[in-house]
């Protein structure tokens, strides 16, 4: 390749990099293809707040950049992948029949994984027909118009446990979840997210209240990844789960791991100092930082700053808040 061609290739890559933050690379679902480019850009910023400086960093690039063509290509691929919206796939590969006292029902194994690459953090949950049925009723109450054309597999009087009926429902529930997830208003709704996470969270918090921290932590670590992918537009919503993980690690005498998850929770509360978990989390992080020999003075300053701005009120400890979650 001659020098002119090489320079032209670099210029084209630089132009592509500068454009990447204003165009969405996702498929035009949820009618997003009709949104103005500025709105799409804002949406990307909202869903990826940690990437807010992408556009500014791109603006510093110029045709005189010292980056090689290979480096520019790699940079362009990285920026493009960061603009892709997370998509989830639902698979129902198997079922099992449960007989409990006088009841008998089918449990459907649901695997939830992320598209775009091999997802090593896939989530696996189980739900029965009545769970799907309850979800459908709840969504109809709030999204009657959106659910107008959504069909739900009807219950039959006989044959519910035949292989034919079970296989039909496996396919039907898979399509049902895929269709619900394709509608933005529903996939971001609390009712849909609760269907996918609440039973596991209730079990985890029950274990936490019973002092079974190892079991609680195991469940919480399984569900947190799914919660993060389901609530990308609302990162504060997973703070209680992150704090429960902090409590478990702390009580299991794993201060380094507790501090790690505490930092993740604090980062989501950076502009939410009025959140009920903010002060208890700060107090716990100060204790952990001191124990680990880390900088605790900056955390102490934040705590003192908050106290000077707020009226003295009773604040629960982090553990007291955690054990109150999901109490029925």
Short mmCIF file of N, CA and C in Angstrom, two decimals, residues 91-98 105-112 123-129 131-132 177 194-200 203 222 226:
data_model
loop_
_atom_site.label_atom_id
_atom_site.label_comp_id
_atom_site.label_asym_id
_atom_site.label_seq_id
_atom_site.Cartn_x
_atom_site.Cartn_y
_atom_site.Cartn_z
N UNK A 91 -34.08 -19.52 26.70
CA UNK A 91 -34.18 -20.91 26.25
C UNK A 91 -34.83 -21.74 27.36
N UNK A 92 -35.66 -22.69 26.98
CA UNK A 92 -36.26 -23.62 27.95
C UNK A 92 -35.92 -25.02 27.49
N UNK A 93 -34.75 -25.53 27.88
CA UNK A 93 -34.27 -26.81 27.36
C UNK A 93 -34.89 -28.04 28.01
N UNK A 94 -35.39 -27.91 29.25
CA UNK A 94 -35.88 -29.10 29.94
C UNK A 94 -36.93 -28.74 30.99
N UNK A 95 -37.57 -29.77 31.50
CA UNK A 95 -38.59 -29.61 32.54
C UNK A 95 -38.43 -30.74 33.55
N UNK A 96 -39.12 -30.61 34.67
CA UNK A 96 -39.18 -31.70 35.63
C UNK A 96 -40.54 -31.65 36.33
N UNK A 97 -41.07 -32.81 36.62
CA UNK A 97 -42.36 -32.91 37.30
C UNK A 97 -42.12 -33.01 38.81
N UNK A 98 -42.79 -32.14 39.54
CA UNK A 98 -42.63 -32.10 41.00
C UNK A 98 -43.91 -32.60 41.66
N UNK A 105 -46.95 -30.58 39.79
CA UNK A 105 -46.80 -29.52 38.78
C UNK A 105 -45.49 -29.69 38.01
N UNK A 106 -45.38 -28.95 36.91
CA UNK A 106 -44.20 -29.01 36.05
C UNK A 106 -43.35 -27.77 36.27
N UNK A 107 -42.06 -27.97 36.49
CA UNK A 107 -41.12 -26.86 36.60
C UNK A 107 -40.37 -26.72 35.27
N UNK A 108 -40.37 -25.51 34.72
CA UNK A 108 -39.70 -25.24 33.44
C UNK A 108 -38.34 -24.58 33.72
N UNK A 109 -37.30 -25.20 33.21
CA UNK A 109 -35.95 -24.66 33.38
C UNK A 109 -35.71 -23.59 32.32
N UNK A 110 -35.43 -22.37 32.76
CA UNK A 110 -35.23 -21.24 31.84
C UNK A 110 -33.77 -20.80 31.90
N UNK A 111 -33.13 -20.80 30.76
CA UNK A 111 -31.75 -20.31 30.67
C UNK A 111 -31.78 -18.94 29.99
N UNK A 112 -31.17 -17.96 30.64
CA UNK A 112 -31.15 -16.59 30.12
C UNK A 112 -29.70 -16.24 29.82
N UNK A 123 -27.73 -17.19 33.23
CA UNK A 123 -28.55 -17.37 34.42
C UNK A 123 -29.52 -18.53 34.20
N UNK A 124 -29.72 -19.31 35.23
CA UNK A 124 -30.63 -20.45 35.15
C UNK A 124 -31.65 -20.34 36.29
N UNK A 125 -32.93 -20.31 35.92
CA UNK A 125 -34.00 -20.25 36.92
C UNK A 125 -35.06 -21.29 36.57
N UNK A 126 -35.96 -21.54 37.49
CA UNK A 126 -37.07 -22.46 37.25
C UNK A 126 -38.39 -21.76 37.61
N UNK A 127 -39.39 -21.95 36.74
CA UNK A 127 -40.71 -21.40 37.01
C UNK A 127 -41.76 -22.42 36.61
N UNK A 128 -42.90 -22.39 37.29
CA UNK A 128 -44.00 -23.29 36.97
C UNK A 128 -45.08 -22.53 36.21
N UNK A 129 -46.07 -23.28 35.71
CA UNK A 129 -47.13 -22.69 34.90
C UNK A 129 -47.82 -21.55 35.65
N UNK A 131 -46.67 -19.53 37.80
CA UNK A 131 -45.83 -18.33 37.85
C UNK A 131 -46.00 -17.51 36.57
N UNK A 132 -45.99 -18.22 35.44
CA UNK A 132 -46.22 -17.55 34.15
C UNK A 132 -47.61 -16.93 34.12
N UNK A 177 -41.73 -15.29 26.45
CA UNK A 177 -40.70 -14.47 27.08
C UNK A 177 -39.97 -13.61 26.06
N UNK A 194 -39.28 -8.73 38.36
CA UNK A 194 -39.58 -9.52 39.55
C UNK A 194 -39.83 -10.99 39.21
N UNK A 195 -40.50 -11.22 38.10
CA UNK A 195 -40.77 -12.60 37.67
C UNK A 195 -39.47 -13.37 37.50
N UNK A 196 -38.45 -12.71 36.97
CA UNK A 196 -37.19 -13.37 36.67
C UNK A 196 -36.23 -13.43 37.86
N UNK A 197 -36.43 -12.60 38.87
CA UNK A 197 -35.45 -12.52 39.96
C UNK A 197 -36.00 -12.67 41.37
N UNK A 198 -37.27 -12.32 41.59
CA UNK A 198 -37.78 -12.23 42.96
C UNK A 198 -37.73 -13.56 43.74
N UNK A 199 -38.14 -14.69 43.18
CA UNK A 199 -38.10 -15.94 43.97
C UNK A 199 -36.70 -16.25 44.50
N UNK A 200 -35.68 -16.05 43.66
CA UNK A 200 -34.31 -16.31 44.10
C UNK A 200 -33.88 -15.31 45.17
N UNK A 203 -35.43 -16.17 48.50
CA UNK A 203 -34.72 -17.29 49.13
C UNK A 203 -33.40 -16.83 49.74
N UNK A 222 -25.40 -15.40 41.97
CA UNK A 222 -26.00 -15.93 40.75
C UNK A 222 -26.98 -14.93 40.15
N UNK A 226 -27.80 -11.22 36.37
CA UNK A 226 -29.06 -11.08 35.64
C UNK A 226 -29.71 -9.74 35.98
#
